[in-house]
Short mmCIF file of C-alpha atoms in Angstrom, two decimals:
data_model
loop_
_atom_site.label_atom_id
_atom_site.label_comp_id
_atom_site.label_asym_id
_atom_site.label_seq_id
_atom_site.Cartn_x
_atom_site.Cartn_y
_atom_site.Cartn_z
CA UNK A 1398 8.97 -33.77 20.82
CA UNK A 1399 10.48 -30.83 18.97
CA UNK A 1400 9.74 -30.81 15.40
CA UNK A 1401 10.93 -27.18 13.44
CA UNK A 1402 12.22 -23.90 15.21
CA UNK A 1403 12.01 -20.32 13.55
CA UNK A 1404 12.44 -17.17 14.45
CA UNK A 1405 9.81 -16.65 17.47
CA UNK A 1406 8.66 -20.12 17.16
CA UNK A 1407 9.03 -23.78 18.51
CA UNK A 1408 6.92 -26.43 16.96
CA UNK A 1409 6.37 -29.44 19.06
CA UNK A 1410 3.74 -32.27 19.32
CA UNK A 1411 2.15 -33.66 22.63
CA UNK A 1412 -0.98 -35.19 23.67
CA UNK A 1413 -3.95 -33.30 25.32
CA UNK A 1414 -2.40 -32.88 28.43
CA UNK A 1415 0.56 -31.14 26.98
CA UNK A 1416 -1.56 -28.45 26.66
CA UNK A 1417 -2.41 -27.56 30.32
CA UNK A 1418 1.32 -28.30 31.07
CA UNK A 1419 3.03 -26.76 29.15
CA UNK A 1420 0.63 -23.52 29.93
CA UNK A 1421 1.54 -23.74 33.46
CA UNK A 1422 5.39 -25.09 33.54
CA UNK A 1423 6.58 -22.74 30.29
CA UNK A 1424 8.95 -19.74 31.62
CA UNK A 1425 10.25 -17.98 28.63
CA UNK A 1426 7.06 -18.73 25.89
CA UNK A 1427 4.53 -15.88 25.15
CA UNK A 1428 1.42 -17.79 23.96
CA UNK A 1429 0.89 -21.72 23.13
CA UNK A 1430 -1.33 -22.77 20.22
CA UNK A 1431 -2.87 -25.87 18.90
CA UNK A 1432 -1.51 -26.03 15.08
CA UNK A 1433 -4.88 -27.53 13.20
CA UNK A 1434 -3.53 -27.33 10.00
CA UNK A 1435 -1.05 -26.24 7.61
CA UNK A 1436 -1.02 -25.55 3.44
CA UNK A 1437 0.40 -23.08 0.95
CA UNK A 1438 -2.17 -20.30 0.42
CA UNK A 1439 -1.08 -17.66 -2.62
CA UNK A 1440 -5.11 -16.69 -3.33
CA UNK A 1441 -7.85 -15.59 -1.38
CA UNK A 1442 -9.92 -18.68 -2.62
CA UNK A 1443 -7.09 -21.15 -1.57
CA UNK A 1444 -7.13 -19.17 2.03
CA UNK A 1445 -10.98 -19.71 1.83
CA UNK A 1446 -11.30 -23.42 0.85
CA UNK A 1447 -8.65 -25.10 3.13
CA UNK A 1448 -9.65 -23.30 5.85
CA UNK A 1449 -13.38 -24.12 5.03
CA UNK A 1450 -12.07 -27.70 5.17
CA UNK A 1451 -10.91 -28.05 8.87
CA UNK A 1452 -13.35 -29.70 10.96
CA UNK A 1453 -14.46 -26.59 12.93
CA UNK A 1454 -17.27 -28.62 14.94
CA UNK A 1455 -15.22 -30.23 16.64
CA UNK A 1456 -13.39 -27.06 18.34
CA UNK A 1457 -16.02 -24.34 18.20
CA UNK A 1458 -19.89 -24.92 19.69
CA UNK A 1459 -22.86 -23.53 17.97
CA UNK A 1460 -22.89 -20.48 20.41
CA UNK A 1461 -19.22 -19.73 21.28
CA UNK A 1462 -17.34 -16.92 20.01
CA UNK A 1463 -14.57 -17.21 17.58
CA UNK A 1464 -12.30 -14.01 17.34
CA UNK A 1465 -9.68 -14.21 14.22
CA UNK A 1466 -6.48 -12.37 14.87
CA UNK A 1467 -3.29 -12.90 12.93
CA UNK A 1468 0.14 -12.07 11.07
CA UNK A 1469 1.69 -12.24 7.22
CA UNK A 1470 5.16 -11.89 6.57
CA UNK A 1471 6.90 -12.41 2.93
CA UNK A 1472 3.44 -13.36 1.61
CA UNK A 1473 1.35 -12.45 -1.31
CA UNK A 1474 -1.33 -12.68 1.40
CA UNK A 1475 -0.12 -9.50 2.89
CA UNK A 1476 -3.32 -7.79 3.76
CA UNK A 1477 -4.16 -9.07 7.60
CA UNK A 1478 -7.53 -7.43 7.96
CA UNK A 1479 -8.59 -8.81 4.38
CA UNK A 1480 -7.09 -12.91 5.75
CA UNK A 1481 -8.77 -12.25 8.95
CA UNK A 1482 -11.95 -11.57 7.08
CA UNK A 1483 -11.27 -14.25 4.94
CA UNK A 1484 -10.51 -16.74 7.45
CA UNK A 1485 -13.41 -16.16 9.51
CA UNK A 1486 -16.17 -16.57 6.59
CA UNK A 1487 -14.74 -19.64 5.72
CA UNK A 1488 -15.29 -20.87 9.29
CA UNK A 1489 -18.62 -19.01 9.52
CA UNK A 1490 -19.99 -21.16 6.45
CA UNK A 1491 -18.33 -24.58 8.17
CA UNK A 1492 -20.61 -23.81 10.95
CA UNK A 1493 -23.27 -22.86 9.58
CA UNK A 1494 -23.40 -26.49 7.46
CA UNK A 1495 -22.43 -28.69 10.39
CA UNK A 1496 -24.91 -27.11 13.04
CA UNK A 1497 -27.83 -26.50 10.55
CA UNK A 1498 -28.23 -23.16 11.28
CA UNK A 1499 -28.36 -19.63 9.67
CA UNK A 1500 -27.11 -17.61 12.84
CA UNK A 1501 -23.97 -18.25 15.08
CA UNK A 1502 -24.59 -15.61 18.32
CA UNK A 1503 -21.21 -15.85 19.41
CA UNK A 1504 -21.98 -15.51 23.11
CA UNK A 1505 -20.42 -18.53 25.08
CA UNK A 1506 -16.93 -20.01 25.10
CA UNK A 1507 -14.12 -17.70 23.69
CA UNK A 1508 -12.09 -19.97 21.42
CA UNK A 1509 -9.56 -17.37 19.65
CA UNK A 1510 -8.44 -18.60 16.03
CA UNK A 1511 -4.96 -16.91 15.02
CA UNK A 1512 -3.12 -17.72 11.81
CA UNK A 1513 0.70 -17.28 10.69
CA UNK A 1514 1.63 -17.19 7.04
CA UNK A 1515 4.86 -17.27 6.38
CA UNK A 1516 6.48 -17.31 2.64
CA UNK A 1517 2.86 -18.48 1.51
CA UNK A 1518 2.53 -20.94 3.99
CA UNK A 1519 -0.36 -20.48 6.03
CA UNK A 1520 -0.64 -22.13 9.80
CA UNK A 1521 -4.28 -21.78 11.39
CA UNK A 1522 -4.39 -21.99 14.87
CA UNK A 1523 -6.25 -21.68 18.48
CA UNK A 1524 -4.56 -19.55 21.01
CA UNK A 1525 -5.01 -22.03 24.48
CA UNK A 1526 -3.19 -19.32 26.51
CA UNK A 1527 -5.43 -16.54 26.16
CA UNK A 1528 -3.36 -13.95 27.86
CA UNK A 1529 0.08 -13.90 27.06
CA UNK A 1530 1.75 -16.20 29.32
CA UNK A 1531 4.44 -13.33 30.80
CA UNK A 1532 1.12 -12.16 32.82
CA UNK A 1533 1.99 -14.86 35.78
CA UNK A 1534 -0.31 -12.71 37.98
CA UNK A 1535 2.04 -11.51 40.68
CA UNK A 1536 3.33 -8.33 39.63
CA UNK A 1537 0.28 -5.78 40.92
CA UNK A 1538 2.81 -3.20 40.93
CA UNK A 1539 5.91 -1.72 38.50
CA UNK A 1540 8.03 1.07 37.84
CA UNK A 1541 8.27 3.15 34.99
CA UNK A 1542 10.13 0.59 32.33
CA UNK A 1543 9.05 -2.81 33.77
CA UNK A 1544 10.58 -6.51 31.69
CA UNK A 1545 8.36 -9.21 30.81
CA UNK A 1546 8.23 -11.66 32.69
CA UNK A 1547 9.41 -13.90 30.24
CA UNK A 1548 12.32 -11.98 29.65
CA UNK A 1549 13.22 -12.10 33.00
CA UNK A 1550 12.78 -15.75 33.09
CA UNK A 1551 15.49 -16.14 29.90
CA UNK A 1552 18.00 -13.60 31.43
CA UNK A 1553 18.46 -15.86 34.60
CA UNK A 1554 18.46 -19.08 32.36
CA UNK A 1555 20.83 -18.16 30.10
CA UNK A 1556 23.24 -16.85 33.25
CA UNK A 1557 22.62 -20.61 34.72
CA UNK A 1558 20.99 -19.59 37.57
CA UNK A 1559 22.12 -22.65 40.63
CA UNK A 1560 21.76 -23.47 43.75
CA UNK A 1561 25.62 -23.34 44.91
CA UNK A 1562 26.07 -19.48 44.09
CA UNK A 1563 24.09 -16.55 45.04
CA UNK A 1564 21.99 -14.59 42.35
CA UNK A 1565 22.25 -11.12 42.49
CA UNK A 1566 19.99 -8.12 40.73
CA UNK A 1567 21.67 -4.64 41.97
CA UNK A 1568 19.55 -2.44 40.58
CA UNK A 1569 16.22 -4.75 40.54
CA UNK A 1570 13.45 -2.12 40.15
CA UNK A 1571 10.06 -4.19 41.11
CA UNK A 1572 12.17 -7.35 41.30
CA UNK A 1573 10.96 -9.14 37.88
CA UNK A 1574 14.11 -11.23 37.12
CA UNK A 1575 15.75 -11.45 40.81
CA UNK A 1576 11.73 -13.33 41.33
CA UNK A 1577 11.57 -15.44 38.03
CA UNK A 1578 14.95 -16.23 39.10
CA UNK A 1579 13.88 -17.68 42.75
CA UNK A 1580 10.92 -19.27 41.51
CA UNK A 1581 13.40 -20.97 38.98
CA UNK A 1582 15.68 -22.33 41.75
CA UNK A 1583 12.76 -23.12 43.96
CA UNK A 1584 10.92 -24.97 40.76
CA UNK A 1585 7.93 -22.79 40.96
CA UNK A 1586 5.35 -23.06 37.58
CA UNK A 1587 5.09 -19.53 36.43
CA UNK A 1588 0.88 -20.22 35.65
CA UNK A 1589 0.14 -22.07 38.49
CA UNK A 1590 -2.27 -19.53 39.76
CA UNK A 1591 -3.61 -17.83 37.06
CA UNK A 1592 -6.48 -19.24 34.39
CA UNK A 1593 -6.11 -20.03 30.63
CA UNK A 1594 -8.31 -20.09 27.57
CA UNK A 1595 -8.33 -24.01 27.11
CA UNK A 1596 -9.64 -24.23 30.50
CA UNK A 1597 -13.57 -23.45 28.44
CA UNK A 1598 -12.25 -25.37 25.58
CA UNK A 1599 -14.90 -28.09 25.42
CA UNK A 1600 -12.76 -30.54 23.36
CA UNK A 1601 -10.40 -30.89 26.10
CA UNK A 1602 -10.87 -33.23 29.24
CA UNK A 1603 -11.48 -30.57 32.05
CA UNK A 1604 -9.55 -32.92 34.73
CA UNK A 1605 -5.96 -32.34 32.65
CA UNK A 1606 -5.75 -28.73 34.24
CA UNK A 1607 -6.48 -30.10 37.70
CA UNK A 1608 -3.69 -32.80 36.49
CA UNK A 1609 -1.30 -30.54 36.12
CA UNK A 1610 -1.40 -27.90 38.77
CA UNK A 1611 -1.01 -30.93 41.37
CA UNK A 1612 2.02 -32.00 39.41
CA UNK A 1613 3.35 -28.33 39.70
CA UNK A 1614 2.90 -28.89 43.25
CA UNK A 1615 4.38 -31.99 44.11
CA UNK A 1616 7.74 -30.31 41.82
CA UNK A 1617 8.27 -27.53 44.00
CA UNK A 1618 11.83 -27.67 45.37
CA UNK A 1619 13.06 -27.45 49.43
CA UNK A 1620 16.78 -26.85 48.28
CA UNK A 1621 18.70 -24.06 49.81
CA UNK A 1622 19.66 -21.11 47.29
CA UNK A 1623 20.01 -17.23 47.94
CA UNK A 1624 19.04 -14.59 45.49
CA UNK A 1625 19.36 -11.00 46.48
CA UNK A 1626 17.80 -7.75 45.34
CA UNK A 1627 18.65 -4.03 45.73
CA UNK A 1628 17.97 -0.69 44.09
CA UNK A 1629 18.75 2.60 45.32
CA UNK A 1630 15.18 3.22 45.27
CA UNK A 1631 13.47 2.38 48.61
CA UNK A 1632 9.66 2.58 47.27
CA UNK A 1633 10.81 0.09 44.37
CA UNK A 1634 11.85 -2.14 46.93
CA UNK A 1635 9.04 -2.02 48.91
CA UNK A 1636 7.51 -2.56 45.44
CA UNK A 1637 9.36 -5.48 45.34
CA UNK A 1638 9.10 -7.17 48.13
CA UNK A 1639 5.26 -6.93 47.92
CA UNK A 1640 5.68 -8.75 44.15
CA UNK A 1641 7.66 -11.42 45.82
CA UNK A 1642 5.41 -12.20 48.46
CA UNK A 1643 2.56 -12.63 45.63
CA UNK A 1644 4.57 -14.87 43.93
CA UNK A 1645 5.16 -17.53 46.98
CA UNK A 1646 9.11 -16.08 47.16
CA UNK A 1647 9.74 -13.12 49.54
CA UNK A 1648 11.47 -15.37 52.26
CA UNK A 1649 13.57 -16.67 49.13
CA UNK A 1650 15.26 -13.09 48.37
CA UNK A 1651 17.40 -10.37 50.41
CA UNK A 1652 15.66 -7.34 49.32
CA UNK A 1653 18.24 -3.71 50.78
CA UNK A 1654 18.30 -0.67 49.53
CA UNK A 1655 21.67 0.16 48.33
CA UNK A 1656 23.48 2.47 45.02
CA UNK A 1657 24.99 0.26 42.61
CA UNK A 1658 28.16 2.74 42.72
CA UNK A 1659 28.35 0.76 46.34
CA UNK A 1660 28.02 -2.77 45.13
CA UNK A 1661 29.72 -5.30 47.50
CA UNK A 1662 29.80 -9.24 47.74
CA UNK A 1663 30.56 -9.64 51.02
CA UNK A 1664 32.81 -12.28 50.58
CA UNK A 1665 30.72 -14.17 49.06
CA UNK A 1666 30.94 -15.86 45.20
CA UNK A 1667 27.90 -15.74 42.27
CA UNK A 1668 26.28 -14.68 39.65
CA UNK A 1669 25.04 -11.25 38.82
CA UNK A 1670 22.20 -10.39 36.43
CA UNK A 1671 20.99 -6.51 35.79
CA UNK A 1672 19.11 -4.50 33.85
CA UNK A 1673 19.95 -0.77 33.84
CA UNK A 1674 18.17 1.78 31.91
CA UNK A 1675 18.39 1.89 28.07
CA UNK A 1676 18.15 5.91 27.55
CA UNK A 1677 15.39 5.37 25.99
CA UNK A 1678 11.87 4.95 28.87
CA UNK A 1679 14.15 5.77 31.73
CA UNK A 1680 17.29 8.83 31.31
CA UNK A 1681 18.44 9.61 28.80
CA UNK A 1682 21.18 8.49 26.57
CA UNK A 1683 23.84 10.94 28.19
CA UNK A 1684 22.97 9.85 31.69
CA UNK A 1685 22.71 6.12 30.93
CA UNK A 1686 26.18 6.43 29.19
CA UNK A 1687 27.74 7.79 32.87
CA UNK A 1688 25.94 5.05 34.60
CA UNK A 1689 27.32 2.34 32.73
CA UNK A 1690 30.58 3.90 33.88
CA UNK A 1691 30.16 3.79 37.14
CA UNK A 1692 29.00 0.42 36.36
CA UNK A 1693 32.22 -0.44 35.31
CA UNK A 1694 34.34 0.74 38.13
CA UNK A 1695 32.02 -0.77 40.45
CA UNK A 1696 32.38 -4.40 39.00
CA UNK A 1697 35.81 -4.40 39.03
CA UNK A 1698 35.28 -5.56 42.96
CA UNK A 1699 33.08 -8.70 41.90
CA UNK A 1700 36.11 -10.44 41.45
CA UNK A 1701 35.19 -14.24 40.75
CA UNK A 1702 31.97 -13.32 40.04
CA UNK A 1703 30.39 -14.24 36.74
CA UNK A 1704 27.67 -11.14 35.55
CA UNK A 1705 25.42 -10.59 32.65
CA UNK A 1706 24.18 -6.60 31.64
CA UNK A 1707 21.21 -6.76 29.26
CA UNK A 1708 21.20 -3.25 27.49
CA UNK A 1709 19.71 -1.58 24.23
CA UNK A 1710 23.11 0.43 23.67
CA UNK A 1711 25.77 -1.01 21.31
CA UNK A 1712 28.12 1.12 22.81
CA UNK A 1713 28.04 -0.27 26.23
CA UNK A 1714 31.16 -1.96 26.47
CA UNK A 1715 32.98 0.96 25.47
CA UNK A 1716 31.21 2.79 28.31
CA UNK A 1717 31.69 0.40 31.17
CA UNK A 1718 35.37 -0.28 30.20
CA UNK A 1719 35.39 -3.95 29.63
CA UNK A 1720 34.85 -6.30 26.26
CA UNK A 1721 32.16 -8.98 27.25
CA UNK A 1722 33.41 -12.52 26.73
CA UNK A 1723 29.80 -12.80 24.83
CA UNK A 1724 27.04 -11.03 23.61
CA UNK A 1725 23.50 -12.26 22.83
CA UNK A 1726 21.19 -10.58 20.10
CA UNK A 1727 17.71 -10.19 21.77
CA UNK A 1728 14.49 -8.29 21.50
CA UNK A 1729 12.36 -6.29 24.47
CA UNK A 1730 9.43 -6.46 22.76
CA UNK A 1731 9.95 -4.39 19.29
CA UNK A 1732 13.46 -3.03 20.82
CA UNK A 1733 16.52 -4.83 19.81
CA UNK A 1734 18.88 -5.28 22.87
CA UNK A 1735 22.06 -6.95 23.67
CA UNK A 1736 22.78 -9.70 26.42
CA UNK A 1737 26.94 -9.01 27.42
CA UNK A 1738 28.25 -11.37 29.62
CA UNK A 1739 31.11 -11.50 31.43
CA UNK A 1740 32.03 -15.03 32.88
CA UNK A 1741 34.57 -14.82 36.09
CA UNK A 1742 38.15 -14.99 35.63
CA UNK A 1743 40.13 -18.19 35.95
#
């Protein structure tokens, strides 16, 4: 159940099991954390006290390790190496009175303690993830400018991504959203093979991971769907097809080598998802600017087709020769971009 969004966060309540399921099943989500408490903290001493006041037994064993990493925005609290200091006496001191002891060797179970204060108001939290949750575990190769997998996930959700139209990526580099977009169709959970943090976490029932990877299972799809993938680089899509076939979906994609100057839909109808250079890891500006009009010419023979260009340049419409019908705000990583989508013509 959904309780507040922000910018960059969802807040949502489950029970215990949420947490392994929600690990494996999210697409789009970086990390997921276990909230453990909330208050207004304006002083070091008020930072100190209610954290001190959490019931850190019941999370952290006498010889685990407790790393505090964290963020302040708009907050008298603005110094994050003095709150993470801060923060981790205070839970020091909690330990040291519940487990009777004068030394905490930090040596066993990693349980990684992260806190948010916004506008005063502090959130502590664990991190269950550990690794951020775009590392799925497939990708053992990239090229030079490579998108999250996350990203890649919210690209080919936001351009509805079905089963009745093909899903095209003509200039797909290693493959990241033309795969997060098969694995979408076929219902694949991004973490189903890869490990998480909670799995040590000695507060949670170990069987809820096991729980949920045989759910993931028993959702995986049979339905029909094509996605294809080219680039006019052959080595990225031998790249590629190697990333797919990690990720359970190489006999789910048409990987071909082809120039995006030479785009062709074969008679067919879909949806068309890309991300060409920026001008700003790969070209430069100049030479993504003459790309994005080539771009333009070449679309014209999509026809019917619907297609979405995800781009840092502002200028890109002007470029490719066409105003999008919409265009999203979004961020890769610290660089704003823009989402322009063009839906097909009635």
């Amino acid at each position: 159940e959904r309780l507040d969004t922000i910018d960059g966060r969802v807040y949502f309540k489950g029970d215990e099991s949420a947490v392994a399921r929600c690990n494996i099943q999210f697409r789009c989500a970086e990390k997921l954390y276990i909230v453990l408490d909330e208050f207004n903290a304006v002083s070091f001493d008020e930072l100190f006290e209610k954290t001190k006041s959490i019931p850190w037994e019941k999370y952290i064993g006498k010889n685990d390790s407790f790393p505090v990493a964290g963020h302040s925005i708009k907050s008298k609290l603005f110094s994050v190496p003095d709150c993470q200091r801060i923060i981790k006496k205070a839970i020091v001191e909690r330990l040291f009175n519940a487990y009777k002891t004068d030394a905490l060797p930090e040596t066993e179970t990693r349980v990684g303690i992260e806190f948010f204060i916004l506008r005063d108001k502090a959130a502590v939290m664990i991190n269950t993830s550990g690794e951020s949750l775009y590392k799925r575990g497939w990708r053992k190769a990239t090229g030079d400018a490579p998108m999250r997998e996350t990203l890649a996930a919210s690209l080919a959700l936001m351009a509805r991504v079905s089963h009745e139209n093909v899903f095209y990526d003509p200039m797909c580099g290693s493959g990241t959203i033309a795969i997060e977009a098969a694995m979408i169709l076929k219902n694949l959970a991004p973490g189903a093979n890869r490990t998480f943090a909670a799995e040590g976490f000695r507060f949670l029932p170990r069987h809820i991971f096991e729980d949920a990877r045989r759910e993931a299972r028993e959702q995986i799809s049979g339905e029909s769907f094509e996605v294809w993938a080219s680039d006019v680089d052959e080595k990225m899509i031998r790249i590629a097809r190697e990333n797919a076939k990690n990720a359970g979906v190489l006999e789910n994609i048409r990987f071909f080598t082809r120039d995006v100057s030479d785009i062709d839909t074969e008679g067919r109808r879909g949806t068309l998802v890309c991300n060409p250079p920026y001008g700003e890891r790969l070209m430069d500006v100049k030479s993504a600017e003459a790309l994005y009009r080539i771009m333009g010419k070449a679309f014209e023979r999509l026809g019917s087709w619907k297609y979405y260009v995800f781009t840092s340049s502002e200028y890109f419409e002007k470029h490719f020769g066409k105003k999008a019908d919409n265009t999203r705000k979004m961020y890769n990583g610290m660089l704003r971009c823009f989402y322009y989508q063009y839906y097909k013509k009635k």
